[in-house]
Short mmCIF file of C-alpha atoms in Angstrom, two decimals:
data_model
loop_
_atom_site.label_atom_id
_atom_site.label_comp_id
_atom_site.label_asym_id
_atom_site.label_seq_id
_atom_site.Cartn_x
_atom_site.Cartn_y
_atom_site.Cartn_z
CA MET W 792 -31.97 20.28 6.59
CA ASP W 793 -31.33 19.77 10.11
CA GLY W 794 -33.04 16.62 10.28
CA LEU W 795 -30.54 15.20 7.61
CA ASN W 796 -27.69 16.34 9.57
CA VAL W 797 -28.77 14.39 12.55
CA SER W 798 -29.59 11.42 10.60
CA ILE W 799 -26.17 11.34 8.88
CA ALA W 800 -24.83 11.24 12.59
CA PHE W 801 -27.11 8.65 13.49
CA PHE W 802 -25.47 6.38 10.83
CA LEU W 803 -22.28 7.20 11.93
CA LEU W 804 -23.00 6.23 15.48
CA VAL W 805 -24.53 3.38 14.35
CA GLY W 806 -21.57 1.78 12.25
CA GLY W 807 -19.27 3.36 15.01
CA VAL W 808 -20.76 1.03 17.68
CA CYS W 809 -20.83 -1.82 15.62
CA GLN W 810 -17.45 -1.55 14.50
CA VAL W 811 -16.49 -1.65 18.36
CA LEU W 812 -18.78 -4.31 18.92
CA ARG W 813 -17.24 -6.30 16.25
CA TRP W 814 -13.47 -5.54 17.63
CA LEU W 815 -14.76 -6.79 21.00
CA SER W 816 -15.99 -10.08 19.74
CA LYS W 817 -12.79 -10.53 17.59
CA ARG W 818 -10.61 -10.39 20.88
CA LEU W 819 -12.98 -11.89 23.17
CA LEU W 820 -14.68 -14.78 21.58
CA SER W 821 -13.36 -18.30 19.71
CA PRO W 822 -13.28 -17.45 15.85
CA GLY W 823 -16.02 -19.83 15.06
CA THR W 824 -18.43 -17.92 17.79
CA HIS W 825 -17.19 -14.55 16.26
CA GLY W 826 -17.60 -15.54 12.47
CA CYS W 827 -21.18 -17.54 12.92
CA LEU W 828 -22.75 -14.90 15.77
CA ALA W 829 -21.07 -11.81 16.49
CA THR W 830 -20.44 -10.41 13.07
CA GLU W 831 -23.74 -11.68 11.74
CA PHE W 832 -25.63 -9.83 14.93
CA ALA W 833 -23.88 -6.67 14.74
CA GLY W 834 -24.37 -6.39 10.80
CA SER W 835 -27.50 -7.38 10.82
CA PHE W 836 -28.04 -4.78 13.82
CA GLN W 837 -26.32 -2.18 11.50
CA LEU W 838 -28.34 -2.84 8.42
CA CYS W 839 -31.88 -2.98 9.95
CA MET W 840 -31.21 0.22 11.60
CA SER W 841 -29.90 2.27 8.72
CA CYS W 842 -32.04 1.01 6.63
CA LEU W 843 -35.10 2.22 8.50
CA GLU W 844 -33.55 5.62 8.73
CA LEU W 845 -32.97 5.04 5.40
CA ARG W 846 -36.39 4.64 4.63
CA MET W 847 -37.93 7.41 6.76
CA LEU W 848 -36.02 9.84 5.17
CA MET W 849 -37.19 8.65 1.77
CA ASP W 850 -41.03 8.75 2.60
CA ILE W 851 -40.99 12.27 4.78
CA GLY W 852 -37.97 13.90 3.35
CA PRO W 853 -39.20 15.56 -0.09
CA TRP W 854 -42.07 16.86 1.64
CA GLY W 855 -40.87 17.40 5.31
CA GLY W 856 -37.29 17.77 4.32
CA GLY W 857 -36.74 19.65 1.79
CA PHE W 858 -34.46 17.17 -0.18
CA GLY W 859 -35.33 14.45 -3.26
CA LEU W 860 -34.89 11.20 -3.88
CA ASP W 861 -30.84 11.99 -5.02
CA VAL W 862 -29.72 12.73 -1.63
CA VAL W 863 -31.68 9.25 -0.25
CA LEU W 864 -30.15 7.31 -3.36
CA THR W 865 -26.86 8.78 -2.77
CA LEU W 866 -27.11 7.99 0.89
CA LEU W 867 -28.06 4.41 0.12
CA PHE W 868 -25.04 3.85 -2.09
CA LEU W 869 -22.47 5.41 0.43
CA LEU W 870 -24.20 3.36 3.30
CA SER W 871 -23.84 0.20 0.91
CA ALA W 872 -19.99 0.61 0.49
CA VAL W 873 -19.73 1.16 3.71
CA HIS W 874 -21.61 -2.17 5.33
CA GLY W 875 -19.85 -3.80 2.24
CA ALA W 876 -16.62 -2.54 3.59
CA SER W 877 -16.95 -3.14 7.48
CA PHE W 878 -18.88 -6.45 7.71
CA ASP W 879 -16.02 -8.40 8.30
CA GLY W 880 -17.48 -11.42 6.27
CA ALA W 881 -20.91 -11.40 7.56
CA SER W 882 -23.84 -11.25 5.02
CA ALA W 883 -26.54 -10.30 7.35
CA ASN W 884 -29.19 -11.97 4.66
CA PRO W 885 -30.61 -15.52 5.37
CA THR W 886 -30.57 -16.04 1.43
CA VAL W 887 -26.64 -15.58 1.21
CA SER W 888 -26.19 -17.88 4.42
CA LEU W 889 -28.25 -20.57 2.64
CA GLN W 890 -26.46 -20.00 -0.91
CA GLU W 891 -22.99 -20.48 1.00
CA PHE W 892 -24.56 -23.77 2.77
CA LEU W 893 -25.60 -24.92 -0.69
CA LEU W 894 -22.10 -23.91 -2.11
CA LEU W 895 -20.43 -26.00 0.75
CA GLU W 896 -18.63 -23.43 2.01
CA SER W 897 -20.36 -23.68 5.57
CA SER W 898 -22.37 -26.44 7.23
CA LEU W 899 -25.57 -26.88 8.63
CA ALA W 900 -25.19 -25.92 12.19
CA ALA W 901 -22.91 -22.68 10.93
CA MET W 902 -25.79 -21.76 8.61
CA VAL W 903 -28.61 -22.03 11.67
CA ALA W 904 -26.72 -19.96 13.87
CA LYS W 905 -26.04 -17.70 11.30
CA LEU W 906 -29.89 -17.49 10.87
CA LEU W 907 -30.54 -16.71 14.47
CA ALA W 908 -27.90 -14.09 14.92
CA GLN W 909 -29.45 -12.40 12.16
CA GLY W 910 -33.07 -12.97 13.34
CA ALA W 911 -31.64 -11.20 16.92
CA GLY W 912 -29.80 -8.78 15.24
CA THR W 913 -32.60 -7.06 12.65
CA GLY W 914 -35.41 -7.81 16.05
CA THR W 915 -32.78 -5.67 18.05
CA GLY W 916 -32.40 -3.02 15.77
CA TRP W 917 -35.74 -2.61 14.71
CA ALA W 918 -36.72 -2.08 18.73
CA VAL W 919 -33.75 0.27 19.21
CA THR W 920 -34.67 2.52 16.28
CA ARG W 921 -38.33 2.80 17.29
CA LEU W 922 -36.58 4.13 20.60
CA TYR W 923 -34.41 6.27 19.03
CA TRP W 924 -37.88 7.78 17.09
CA SER W 925 -39.44 8.10 20.35
CA TRP W 926 -37.01 10.82 21.47
CA GLU W 927 -38.10 13.08 18.49
CA LEU W 928 -35.10 15.10 17.84
CA THR W 929 -36.05 16.11 14.51
CA GLN W 930 -39.38 17.29 13.11
CA LEU W 931 -39.00 14.19 10.72
CA HIS W 932 -38.87 12.01 13.91
CA PHE W 933 -42.12 13.88 15.05
CA ILE W 934 -44.01 13.07 11.78
CA GLN W 935 -42.50 9.17 11.94
CA ASN W 936 -43.98 8.74 15.24
CA LEU W 937 -47.52 10.01 13.91
CA ILE W 938 -47.65 7.74 11.30
CA ALA W 939 -45.68 4.46 12.49
CA PRO W 940 -48.63 3.07 14.18
CA GLU W 941 -50.67 3.36 10.98
CA CYS W 942 -48.05 1.98 9.04
CA SER W 943 -48.91 0.30 5.69
CA SER W 944 -47.67 -2.55 3.54
CA SER W 945 -44.57 -1.93 1.14
CA ILE W 946 -46.55 -4.20 -1.29
CA ARG W 947 -47.92 -1.95 -4.00
CA ALA W 948 -48.67 -4.51 -6.72
CA SER W 949 -50.89 -7.69 -7.32
CA LEU W 950 -49.02 -10.78 -5.09
CA PRO W 951 -47.40 -12.62 -8.28
CA HIS W 952 -45.98 -9.07 -9.45
CA ALA W 953 -44.76 -8.58 -6.09
CA ALA W 954 -43.11 -11.68 -5.71
CA PHE W 955 -41.70 -12.18 -8.98
CA VAL W 956 -40.10 -8.50 -8.27
CA GLU W 957 -38.36 -9.42 -5.27
CA GLY W 958 -37.39 -12.87 -6.86
CA SER W 959 -36.10 -11.05 -9.74
CA CYS W 960 -34.10 -8.44 -7.46
CA SER W 961 -32.71 -11.62 -5.23
CA PHE W 962 -31.53 -12.98 -8.63
CA LEU W 963 -29.70 -10.29 -10.22
CA PHE W 964 -28.43 -9.25 -6.74
CA HIS W 965 -26.60 -12.94 -6.14
CA LEU W 966 -25.86 -12.94 -9.74
CA VAL W 967 -23.72 -9.71 -9.40
CA LEU W 968 -22.27 -11.16 -5.52
CA LEU W 969 -21.45 -14.62 -7.50
CA LYS W 970 -19.16 -12.74 -10.25
CA VAL W 971 -17.60 -10.63 -7.93
CA ARG W 972 -17.37 -12.36 -4.20
CA GLN W 973 -13.65 -13.57 -4.96
CA SER W 974 -12.58 -9.92 -6.60
CA HIS W 975 -10.64 -7.43 -4.42
CA PRO W 976 -12.45 -5.07 -2.04
CA LEU W 977 -11.83 -2.14 -4.05
CA CYS W 978 -13.93 -3.51 -6.93
CA ARG W 979 -16.55 -6.07 -4.73
CA VAL W 980 -17.46 -3.37 -2.57
CA PRO W 981 -19.00 -0.48 -5.16
CA ALA W 982 -19.98 -3.28 -7.54
CA LEU W 983 -22.63 -4.45 -4.89
CA ALA W 984 -23.39 -0.86 -3.61
CA ALA W 985 -24.24 -0.07 -7.02
CA THR W 986 -26.43 -2.74 -7.49
CA VAL W 987 -28.49 -2.40 -4.43
CA THR W 988 -28.84 1.14 -5.03
CA PHE W 989 -30.43 0.47 -9.15
CA LEU W 990 -32.30 -1.97 -7.34
CA THR W 991 -33.81 0.08 -5.25
CA TYR W 992 -34.67 2.77 -7.16
CA THR W 993 -35.96 0.48 -10.09
CA ALA W 994 -38.17 -1.78 -7.44
CA GLY W 995 -38.76 0.14 -4.53
CA PRO W 996 -42.37 1.69 -5.72
CA PHE W 997 -43.64 -1.81 -5.91
CA THR W 998 -42.58 -3.82 -3.05
CA GLY W 999 -39.66 -1.56 -1.17
CA ALA W 1000 -37.20 -3.68 -2.86
CA PHE W 1001 -35.93 -5.43 0.36
CA PHE W 1002 -34.83 -8.68 -1.45
CA ASN W 1003 -33.81 -9.62 2.24
CA PRO W 1004 -36.03 -11.79 4.45
CA ALA W 1005 -34.63 -11.07 7.62
CA LEU W 1006 -34.81 -7.02 7.12
CA ALA W 1007 -38.23 -7.40 5.34
CA THR W 1008 -39.57 -9.19 8.43
CA ALA W 1009 -38.12 -6.51 10.98
CA THR W 1010 -39.83 -3.60 8.63
CA THR W 1011 -43.14 -4.36 7.09
CA PHE W 1012 -44.42 -7.71 8.69
CA HIS W 1013 -46.43 -5.79 11.53
CA CYS W 1014 -47.79 -3.46 9.09
CA SER W 1015 -51.63 -3.75 7.81
CA GLY W 1016 -52.88 -4.37 4.48
CA ASN W 1017 -51.67 -7.85 3.73
CA SER W 1018 -51.57 -11.10 5.52
CA PHE W 1019 -48.66 -12.99 7.25
CA TRP W 1020 -48.62 -15.23 4.12
CA ASP W 1021 -48.68 -12.75 1.77
CA TYR W 1022 -45.41 -11.58 3.40
CA ILE W 1023 -44.02 -14.84 3.46
CA GLN W 1024 -44.69 -15.48 -0.43
CA VAL W 1025 -43.50 -11.86 -1.34
CA TYR W 1026 -40.07 -11.47 0.82
CA TRP W 1027 -39.39 -15.14 1.51
CA LEU W 1028 -40.55 -17.28 -1.14
CA GLY W 1029 -39.51 -14.51 -3.79
CA PRO W 1030 -35.56 -13.98 -2.75
CA LEU W 1031 -35.02 -17.53 -2.14
CA ALA W 1032 -36.38 -18.77 -5.61
CA GLY W 1033 -34.37 -16.07 -7.09
CA MET W 1034 -31.17 -17.22 -5.10
CA LEU W 1035 -31.72 -20.66 -6.22
CA ALA W 1036 -32.37 -19.30 -9.91
CA ALA W 1037 -29.32 -17.40 -9.89
CA LEU W 1038 -27.17 -20.33 -8.24
CA LEU W 1039 -28.24 -22.61 -10.87
CA LEU W 1040 -27.65 -20.38 -13.90
CA PHE W 1041 -24.40 -19.13 -12.66
CA GLN W 1042 -23.10 -22.53 -11.28
CA GLY W 1043 -25.20 -24.96 -13.55
CA ASN W 1044 -25.69 -27.26 -10.49
CA ILE W 1045 -26.22 -26.84 -6.54
CA PRO W 1046 -23.36 -28.63 -4.81
CA ARG W 1047 -25.17 -29.58 -1.84
CA LEU W 1048 -27.92 -31.19 -3.78
CA PHE W 1049 -26.00 -32.74 -6.75
CA GLN W 1050 -22.67 -32.76 -8.44
CA LYS W 1051 -23.89 -33.36 -12.13
CA ASN W 1052 -23.59 -30.12 -14.12
CA LEU W 1053 -27.33 -29.66 -15.51
CA LEU W 1054 -26.65 -26.69 -18.01
CA TYR W 1055 -23.09 -26.64 -19.10
CA SER W 1056 -20.80 -29.57 -20.51
CA GLN W 1057 -17.40 -29.59 -18.36
CA LYS W 1058 -14.49 -29.67 -21.04
CA SER W 1059 -10.97 -29.80 -19.83
CA LYS W 1060 -9.07 -26.13 -20.53
CA TYR W 1061 -6.11 -27.89 -21.84
CA LYS W 1062 -6.02 -29.83 -25.12
CA VAL W 1063 -4.05 -33.35 -24.62
CA PRO W 1064 -2.09 -34.38 -27.90
CA LYS W 1065 -3.47 -37.41 -29.54
CA ALA W 1066 -0.61 -40.35 -29.22
CA LYS W 1067 0.81 -41.79 -32.02
CA VAL W 1068 0.06 -45.42 -32.74
CA THR W 1069 2.83 -47.30 -34.25
CA ALA W 1070 2.18 -50.88 -35.46
CA GLN W 1071 4.00 -53.44 -35.15
CA VAL W 1072 4.67 -56.52 -37.26
CA GLU W 1073 3.47 -59.86 -35.05
CA GLY W 1074 6.93 -61.50 -34.13
CA ASP W 1075 9.23 -58.47 -33.93
CA LYS W 1076 10.61 -57.57 -30.65
CA PRO W 1077 12.22 -54.36 -29.51
CA GLN W 1078 15.77 -54.30 -30.35
CA ARG W 1079 18.52 -52.28 -27.66
CA LYS W 1080 21.12 -50.63 -29.47
CA GLY W 1081 24.82 -51.02 -27.58
CA LYS W 1082 27.46 -48.59 -27.43
CA GLY W 1083 28.85 -47.77 -30.92
CA GLY W 1084 25.45 -48.80 -32.73
CA LYS W 1085 25.36 -52.16 -32.63
CA SER W 1086 22.74 -54.02 -32.15
CA ASN W 1087 22.20 -56.29 -28.47
CA SER W 1088 19.65 -58.69 -30.18
CA GLU W 1089 22.37 -61.46 -30.47
CA PRO W 1090 21.29 -64.28 -28.32
CA ARG W 1091 23.35 -64.82 -24.86
CA ALA W 1092 24.95 -68.08 -24.16
#
């Protein structure tokens, strides 16, 4: 269990460093730069390092550390909740940034800046984690260093099946995200954390259940077993198709592309009472009554 304690300390240290980075960027940078670059970089950096360490525990822990899958899934839920509460509006996920662009919530320049920051954050997180593993602080890290050069692909199903699995995970994740994104954090954060944990448990044996193109690129694209195009189909095109399907099902349209609702008829929430039409006899004129109830229809001189 010493290896597990070191990993927990690593998670806490990474979260603390990224939180300091967010605090400094908020005070030193402009709001636009902070929102598009700093928060996305810090979130992607934190997510990548946590995911790599957690996957190491999931792969080696049952036979090298003496703890089971239940411990790893509990850590996954807690880390997902911490990430959701501390990311300060960042998504650390290219499909979420693209979804915001399609919903007219961000501009093209902001989306591109977020994608670049996410790529830089995940790449830096991968490099720093490999450096941390090279220190071999625990037996688990020693084993990880031995098997790291010979890592194999996370795709353990046929290519169409794997792409469908990643697309389905992205579809369910984005449906939940669209449903709870305006909710209070006390409801939104546990709902998303539970969704990520459930999807990882069910789809992990087939593809690793990344449903995050940037995270998958940093984690598994360098491993042998599949070609680069295979990885693109499974970990980029699959999640992208799942996000578009979720957005179309939830909204009925894609606002950035077209305004017409394709799935749902737009009806007013309020019923407008029908106006009563009074037929007037041809030649009649409206009469105004003066004081005392007398008619003012007499012709004036």
